[in-house]
Short mmCIF file of C-alpha atoms and ligand atoms in Angstrom, two decimals:
data_model
loop_
_atom_site.label_atom_id
_atom_site.label_comp_id
_atom_site.label_asym_id
_atom_site.label_seq_id
_atom_site.Cartn_x
_atom_site.Cartn_y
_atom_site.Cartn_z
CA MET A 1 86.53 123.06 115.02
CA ASN A 2 89.17 120.51 115.74
CA GLU A 3 91.77 122.59 117.53
CA HIS A 4 94.44 120.62 116.13
CA LEU A 5 93.51 121.45 112.47
CA PRO A 6 96.33 123.48 111.01
CA SER A 7 96.01 127.04 109.67
CA PRO A 8 96.25 127.29 105.72
CA THR A 9 99.54 129.56 106.18
CA THR A 10 101.96 126.50 107.14
CA VAL A 11 105.34 128.10 108.34
CA ARG A 12 108.26 126.15 106.68
CA CYS A 13 111.42 125.89 108.82
CA ALA A 14 115.14 125.77 108.21
CA GLU A 15 115.95 122.68 106.01
CA ILE A 16 116.89 119.24 108.25
CA GLY A 17 119.06 117.02 106.85
CA ASP A 18 119.92 113.32 107.60
CA ARG A 19 123.42 112.07 108.72
CA ARG A 20 124.27 111.64 104.98
CA ALA A 21 123.07 115.54 104.42
CA ARG A 22 120.04 114.46 102.52
CA PRO A 23 117.00 116.72 103.28
CA LEU A 24 113.45 115.78 103.83
CA ARG A 25 111.31 116.27 100.85
CA ASP A 26 109.02 113.62 99.77
CA LEU A 27 106.50 111.90 101.91
CA ARG A 28 104.51 108.67 100.72
CA ILE A 29 101.38 108.30 102.68
CA SER A 30 99.80 104.73 102.79
CA VAL A 31 96.00 105.41 103.38
CA THR A 32 95.19 101.94 103.61
CA ASP A 33 96.79 98.56 103.91
CA ARG A 34 94.08 96.72 101.80
CA CYS A 35 93.80 96.16 98.37
CA ASN A 36 91.47 94.41 95.88
CA PHE A 37 94.40 93.02 93.89
CA ARG A 38 96.62 90.13 95.02
CA CYS A 39 99.66 90.84 92.68
CA VAL A 40 101.58 87.44 93.06
CA TYR A 41 104.85 89.69 93.95
CA CYS A 42 102.93 91.91 96.45
CA MET A 43 100.06 90.49 98.28
CA PRO A 44 100.05 87.06 97.24
CA LYS A 45 96.75 85.08 98.19
CA LYS A 46 98.38 82.28 100.20
CA VAL A 47 99.57 85.24 102.85
CA PHE A 48 97.10 87.91 102.31
CA GLY A 49 93.99 85.33 102.58
CA LYS A 50 90.56 85.55 104.06
CA ASP A 51 92.35 85.37 107.48
CA TYR A 52 94.81 87.85 107.05
CA PRO A 53 94.66 90.49 110.26
CA PHE A 54 94.31 93.64 108.16
CA LEU A 55 94.45 96.98 110.50
CA ALA A 56 91.29 97.59 112.31
CA HIS A 57 89.44 100.71 111.71
CA ARG A 58 90.38 102.45 115.14
CA GLU A 59 94.06 101.48 114.15
CA VAL A 60 94.24 103.49 111.10
CA LEU A 61 95.15 107.22 110.88
CA THR A 62 91.87 109.26 110.33
CA PHE A 63 91.74 112.08 107.50
CA GLU A 64 92.33 114.70 110.05
CA GLU A 65 95.10 112.94 111.46
CA ILE A 66 96.80 112.67 107.95
CA ALA A 67 96.35 116.13 107.47
CA ARG A 68 97.71 117.28 110.70
CA LEU A 69 100.87 115.28 110.09
CA ALA A 70 101.00 116.44 106.41
CA HIS A 71 101.03 120.03 107.75
CA ILE A 72 103.83 119.17 110.23
CA PHE A 73 105.76 117.67 107.61
CA THR A 74 105.34 120.72 105.34
CA ARG A 75 106.86 122.59 107.77
CA LEU A 76 109.92 120.46 107.91
CA GLY A 77 110.64 120.82 104.23
CA ILE A 78 108.18 118.25 102.58
CA GLU A 79 107.31 119.66 99.08
CA LYS A 80 105.79 116.56 97.95
CA ILE A 81 103.24 114.09 99.08
CA ARG A 82 102.14 110.78 97.00
CA LEU A 83 99.24 108.81 98.53
CA THR A 84 99.43 105.23 98.06
CA GLY A 85 98.65 101.96 100.06
CA GLY A 86 97.27 98.98 99.50
CA GLU A 87 95.27 100.50 96.85
CA PRO A 88 94.37 104.25 97.98
CA LEU A 89 91.22 104.21 96.02
CA VAL A 90 89.55 101.42 98.15
CA ARG A 91 89.91 104.08 101.28
CA ARG A 92 86.29 105.11 101.53
CA ASP A 93 86.15 109.18 100.52
CA VAL A 94 89.58 109.40 99.95
CA GLU A 95 88.51 112.46 98.00
CA ARG A 96 87.89 114.50 101.29
CA LEU A 97 91.53 113.71 102.22
CA ILE A 98 92.54 115.03 98.97
CA GLY A 99 90.91 118.30 99.37
CA MET A 100 92.23 118.58 102.79
CA LEU A 101 95.66 117.93 101.55
CA ALA A 102 95.21 120.14 98.38
CA ALA A 103 94.84 123.07 100.69
CA ILE A 104 98.41 123.11 101.86
CA PRO A 105 100.00 125.58 99.88
CA GLY A 106 102.62 124.65 97.46
CA LEU A 107 102.32 121.15 97.76
CA ASP A 108 102.93 118.88 94.97
CA LEU A 109 99.91 116.11 95.65
CA THR A 110 99.77 113.11 93.64
CA LEU A 111 98.61 109.08 94.00
CA THR A 112 99.39 105.90 93.07
CA THR A 113 96.97 103.44 92.08
CA ASN A 114 96.09 100.08 90.31
CA GLY A 115 93.66 102.00 88.29
CA SER A 116 90.84 99.67 88.69
CA LEU A 117 88.58 102.29 90.05
CA LEU A 118 89.88 105.20 88.14
CA ALA A 119 87.63 105.40 85.54
CA ARG A 120 84.73 105.98 88.28
CA LYS A 121 86.75 108.36 90.36
CA ALA A 122 89.01 110.40 88.16
CA ARG A 123 86.91 113.48 88.13
CA ALA A 124 86.16 113.64 91.60
CA LEU A 125 89.87 113.15 92.50
CA SER A 126 90.59 116.13 89.91
CA ALA A 127 87.83 118.28 91.39
CA ALA A 128 89.23 117.57 94.77
CA GLY A 129 92.65 118.97 93.86
CA LEU A 130 94.43 116.14 92.86
CA LYS A 131 97.03 117.00 90.27
CA ARG A 132 98.51 113.89 88.70
CA VAL A 133 98.31 110.08 88.98
CA THR A 134 100.62 107.23 88.39
CA VAL A 135 98.99 103.89 87.51
CA SER A 136 100.46 100.61 87.92
CA LEU A 137 99.94 98.12 85.15
CA ASP A 138 102.24 95.25 84.46
CA SER A 139 101.11 93.84 81.14
CA LEU A 140 98.84 94.68 77.97
CA ASP A 141 98.66 91.00 77.55
CA ASP A 142 95.57 90.13 79.39
CA ALA A 143 96.06 86.76 80.26
CA VAL A 144 99.64 88.06 81.96
CA PHE A 145 97.75 91.07 83.69
CA ARG A 146 95.05 88.47 85.27
CA ARG A 147 97.68 85.97 86.14
CA MET A 148 99.28 88.69 88.19
CA ASN A 149 96.83 90.67 89.67
CA ASP A 150 95.23 87.05 90.55
CA VAL A 151 91.95 88.55 90.72
CA ASP A 152 91.04 88.08 87.10
CA PHE A 153 91.13 91.95 86.43
CA PRO A 154 91.17 92.83 82.82
CA VAL A 155 93.67 94.96 81.12
CA SER A 156 90.96 97.06 79.41
CA ARG A 157 89.42 98.47 82.51
CA VAL A 158 92.83 100.02 83.54
CA LEU A 159 93.33 101.51 80.45
CA GLU A 160 89.77 102.97 80.80
CA GLY A 161 91.13 104.41 83.97
CA ILE A 162 94.33 105.81 82.35
CA ASP A 163 91.83 107.27 79.61
CA ALA A 164 89.65 108.79 82.42
CA ALA A 165 92.62 110.38 84.43
CA ALA A 166 94.05 112.00 81.49
CA ALA A 167 90.42 113.29 80.40
CA ALA A 168 90.11 114.83 83.97
CA GLY A 169 93.50 116.72 83.62
CA LEU A 170 95.56 114.10 85.97
CA ALA A 171 98.14 114.58 83.45
CA PRO A 172 100.85 113.70 82.44
CA VAL A 173 99.64 110.35 83.69
CA LYS A 174 102.61 107.81 84.48
CA ILE A 175 102.36 104.38 83.93
CA ASN A 176 104.69 102.16 86.30
CA MET A 177 105.45 98.64 85.19
CA VAL A 178 107.24 96.24 87.53
CA VAL A 179 109.10 93.73 85.67
CA LYS A 180 109.65 90.16 86.82
CA ARG A 181 111.76 87.86 84.67
CA GLY A 182 109.74 84.94 83.10
CA VAL A 183 106.67 86.57 84.05
CA ASN A 184 106.18 89.69 82.38
CA ASP A 185 109.54 90.60 80.58
CA ALA A 186 107.86 89.75 77.10
CA SER A 187 105.44 92.57 77.77
CA ILE A 188 108.02 95.30 77.67
CA VAL A 189 108.23 96.27 74.19
CA PRO A 190 104.83 95.98 73.64
CA MET A 191 104.03 98.49 76.40
CA ALA A 192 106.43 100.92 75.11
CA ARG A 193 104.89 100.49 71.71
CA HIS A 194 101.58 101.32 72.95
CA PHE A 195 102.31 104.23 75.26
CA ARG A 196 104.67 105.86 72.84
CA GLY A 197 103.19 109.04 71.60
CA SER A 198 100.42 109.12 73.71
CA GLY A 199 101.47 111.72 76.00
CA HIS A 200 101.66 109.40 79.05
CA ILE A 201 104.73 108.39 80.62
CA LEU A 202 105.81 104.72 80.77
CA ARG A 203 108.21 103.87 83.55
CA PHE A 204 109.88 100.39 84.28
CA ILE A 205 110.70 99.47 87.82
CA GLU A 206 113.18 96.62 88.77
CA TYR A 207 111.65 93.98 90.72
CA MET A 208 112.81 94.77 94.52
CA ASP A 209 113.23 92.31 97.56
CA VAL A 210 110.63 94.25 99.38
CA GLY A 211 108.87 92.64 102.13
CA HIS A 212 109.59 88.87 102.88
CA THR A 213 106.68 87.14 101.14
CA ASN A 214 107.96 87.39 97.58
CA GLY A 215 110.77 85.08 97.72
CA TRP A 216 112.81 87.28 95.55
CA ARG A 217 116.42 86.35 93.91
CA MET A 218 118.51 88.52 91.58
CA ASP A 219 117.74 86.19 88.98
CA ASP A 220 114.04 87.45 88.87
CA VAL A 221 115.55 91.17 87.98
CA VAL A 222 115.52 92.27 84.66
CA THR A 223 117.93 95.25 84.60
CA ALA A 224 117.26 98.77 83.46
CA ALA A 225 119.98 98.57 81.23
CA GLN A 226 118.41 95.72 79.63
CA ILE A 227 115.04 97.24 79.51
CA VAL A 228 116.42 100.44 77.65
CA ASP A 229 118.48 97.94 75.15
CA MET A 230 115.32 96.13 74.31
CA ILE A 231 113.26 99.30 73.60
CA GLY A 232 115.99 101.19 71.95
CA ALA A 233 116.27 98.11 69.34
CA GLU A 234 113.07 99.11 67.91
CA ALA A 235 113.05 102.72 68.46
CA PRO A 236 116.20 104.46 69.33
CA LEU A 237 116.63 106.17 72.82
CA GLU A 238 118.60 108.89 74.22
CA PRO A 239 119.13 109.70 77.78
CA ILE A 240 117.82 113.15 79.35
CA ASP A 241 118.43 114.96 82.44
CA PRO A 242 116.29 114.40 85.39
CA ASN A 243 113.75 116.95 86.28
CA TYR A 244 114.95 117.47 89.81
CA ARG A 245 117.76 116.07 92.01
CA SER A 246 116.17 113.33 93.91
CA GLU A 247 113.88 111.79 90.62
CA VAL A 248 113.80 107.99 91.13
CA ALA A 249 113.41 107.52 87.25
CA ALA A 250 116.30 107.72 84.78
CA ARG A 251 114.77 109.43 81.75
CA TRP A 252 115.09 108.46 78.20
CA ARG A 253 113.82 109.97 75.11
CA TYR A 254 112.63 108.62 71.72
CA ARG A 255 114.93 110.22 69.20
CA ASP A 256 112.14 110.65 66.88
CA GLY A 257 110.40 112.79 69.36
CA SER A 258 107.46 110.65 70.20
CA GLY A 259 108.02 111.07 73.89
CA GLU A 260 109.77 109.58 76.87
CA ILE A 261 110.13 106.51 79.11
CA GLY A 262 111.76 106.14 82.58
CA VAL A 263 113.63 103.44 84.26
CA ILE A 264 113.77 102.74 88.05
CA ALA A 265 116.86 100.77 88.62
CA SER A 266 116.30 100.43 92.49
CA VAL A 267 118.32 97.13 92.43
CA THR A 268 121.38 97.63 89.86
CA GLN A 269 121.87 101.49 90.23
CA ALA A 270 120.62 102.13 93.77
CA PHE A 271 119.74 106.08 94.39
CA CYS A 272 119.97 106.00 98.12
CA ARG A 273 122.31 108.88 98.14
CA ASN A 274 119.73 111.03 96.59
CA CYS A 275 116.90 109.88 98.52
CA THR A 276 114.57 112.38 100.34
CA ARG A 277 111.83 110.45 101.17
CA ALA A 278 110.06 109.32 104.01
CA ARG A 279 106.88 107.08 104.62
CA LEU A 280 103.94 107.25 106.72
CA SER A 281 102.31 103.80 107.37
CA THR A 282 98.60 103.40 107.30
CA GLU A 283 98.81 103.29 111.41
CA GLY A 284 100.94 106.25 111.68
CA ARG A 285 104.09 104.90 111.69
CA LEU A 286 107.11 106.71 110.16
CA TYR A 287 109.83 104.90 108.16
CA THR A 288 112.90 106.34 106.77
CA CYS A 289 113.41 103.65 104.02
CA LEU A 290 111.54 101.35 102.00
CA PHE A 291 113.46 98.65 103.48
CA ALA A 292 113.21 99.45 107.14
CA THR A 293 112.49 96.97 109.59
CA SER A 294 111.08 99.16 112.37
CA GLY A 295 109.23 102.42 112.29
CA HIS A 296 108.43 105.43 114.81
CA ASP A 297 105.15 105.72 116.14
CA LEU A 298 103.65 109.06 115.58
CA LYS A 299 99.98 107.95 116.28
CA SER A 300 100.78 107.84 119.88
CA LEU A 301 102.13 111.17 119.92
CA LEU A 302 98.88 112.27 117.94
CA ARG A 303 96.19 110.77 120.06
CA GLY A 304 98.55 111.52 123.34
CA GLY A 305 97.64 114.89 122.88
CA ALA A 306 101.36 116.44 121.74
CA ALA A 307 101.58 119.58 120.17
CA ASP A 308 102.39 120.41 116.79
CA ASP A 309 105.69 121.58 117.97
CA ALA A 310 106.54 118.07 119.88
CA ILE A 311 105.53 116.26 116.90
CA ALA A 312 107.61 118.26 114.62
CA ASP A 313 110.57 117.78 116.87
CA ALA A 314 110.09 114.31 117.10
CA ILE A 315 110.07 113.64 113.22
CA GLY A 316 112.94 115.86 112.73
CA ALA A 317 114.89 113.79 115.51
CA VAL A 318 114.24 110.73 113.36
CA TRP A 319 115.23 112.15 110.26
CA ARG A 320 118.37 113.75 111.69
CA ASN A 321 119.45 110.16 112.73
CA ARG A 322 118.52 108.68 109.67
CA SER A 323 121.55 106.68 107.72
CA ASP A 324 119.75 104.22 105.63
CA ARG A 325 121.12 103.14 102.48
CA TYR A 326 119.80 99.71 102.07
CA SER A 327 119.69 99.37 98.34
CA GLU A 328 123.62 100.53 98.06
CA ILE A 329 124.67 97.66 100.35
CA ARG A 330 122.07 94.63 99.19
CA THR A 331 123.57 91.53 98.80
CA ALA A 332 121.74 87.92 98.56
CA GLU A 333 121.89 87.95 102.41
CA THR A 334 120.26 91.08 103.19
CA ALA A 335 117.45 90.18 100.67
CA ARG A 336 116.65 87.34 102.83
CA LEU A 337 116.25 89.30 106.15
CA PRO A 338 112.67 90.11 107.46
CA LYS A 339 111.28 93.42 106.08
CA ILE A 340 107.97 95.33 106.02
CA GLU A 341 105.56 94.58 103.28
CA MET A 342 105.27 97.13 100.62
CA SER A 343 101.34 97.13 101.01
CA TYR A 344 101.68 98.09 104.63
CA ILE A 345 104.61 100.68 104.21
CA GLY A 346 103.24 102.02 100.78
CA GLY A 347 104.53 101.51 97.37
N1 LIG B 1 97.68 99.66 94.88
C1 LIG B 1 98.77 100.88 94.31
C2 LIG B 1 99.05 100.45 92.97
O1 LIG B 1 99.01 99.50 92.29
O2 LIG B 1 99.78 101.15 92.57
C3 LIG B 1 99.76 101.51 95.18
C4 LIG B 1 100.42 100.37 96.11
S1 LIG B 1 101.47 99.52 95.09
C5 LIG B 1 101.97 98.36 96.56
C6 LIG B 1 102.77 100.40 94.46
C7 LIG B 1 103.60 99.75 93.22
O3 LIG B 1 104.37 99.00 94.05
C8 LIG B 1 102.98 98.94 92.36
O4 LIG B 1 103.48 99.51 90.96
C9 LIG B 1 103.45 97.90 92.35
O5 LIG B 1 103.81 97.02 90.96
C10 LIG B 1 104.97 98.03 93.15
N2 LIG B 1 105.66 97.08 93.88
C11 LIG B 1 105.07 95.92 94.60
N3 LIG B 1 105.97 95.09 94.80
C12 LIG B 1 106.93 95.51 94.14
C13 LIG B 1 108.36 94.86 94.09
N4 LIG B 1 108.76 93.46 94.69
N5 LIG B 1 109.37 95.45 93.28
C14 LIG B 1 109.06 96.64 92.54
N6 LIG B 1 107.66 97.40 92.58
C15 LIG B 1 106.76 96.61 93.37
#
């Protein structure tokens, strides 16, 4: 047995706060930098083409390394882990990793996917211990969706994936739609109509200036307020309380009781002050903000023989020193600065 594999009784230590008194609660783990989609705003073909230098196998954290870090993070206060990428379901045997993470007591474990492989994998994911999924879907209009994913992937197969996830008990299924003006804003109301009353929770995300390949401009952003107005004009909405303090989506429910939607106003109503999230890249670098320009190398510690306590100390030191609040200080100038790609750091 690997001497570093943690015991199931992970001991939590006292809460650590960053320089703005934000605790460490959520961890996003990117399990691969690869994706089978080439969404034009995220992994455009002209950048992520055949010659793109994706990480080599040896550079990627193994499942054992990820599980070890997950246990250490849990000791430091992490309550929720979301697997992401790239596309997490293209990582071979990802169910095995889910089984390892699901064994951590009290951990809320979830995953974000483009849904393309979900119809095939939903039951195995659920059997391995996954609790819920979030599926990205940017339009119900097949032509728009195929143009956006740029690999000619049809809407119908993502909808099959959503059905399979719900049938496997990965519920409530959340569906995330990134809105880019002039590209898929005409899909907002049809998406709301389609998912209203389904039990799934549709969430709209303001288009963000992540990475440096998408040429972001403020004009591309349809604001959360505009989205709520568009949907509310057809089906009246009222705001509801967040489920927990650091929830990123503002929740709105249909007045007739037919469900709720969420809006993630990362650009127009930044939520940095409540951000309790760290990110672990595919090659084991720790980032304290989606808009960070550099990460902290945990893989060298793992592979250099550091003990769990030493790794916990290193993570704690990074978190205590954290002062990021990029979205609160975003300007047209900062939007142009180089940043890490979302497919690498994990969306
Ligand atoms: N492949 C998985 C998926 O499609 O959900 C996980 C990774 S993907 C990077 C996670 C989410 O980030 C997707 O919903 C994607 O639409 C979103 N995303 C990518 N670039 C974005 C941007 N510039 N602004 C807002 N959301 C973005």
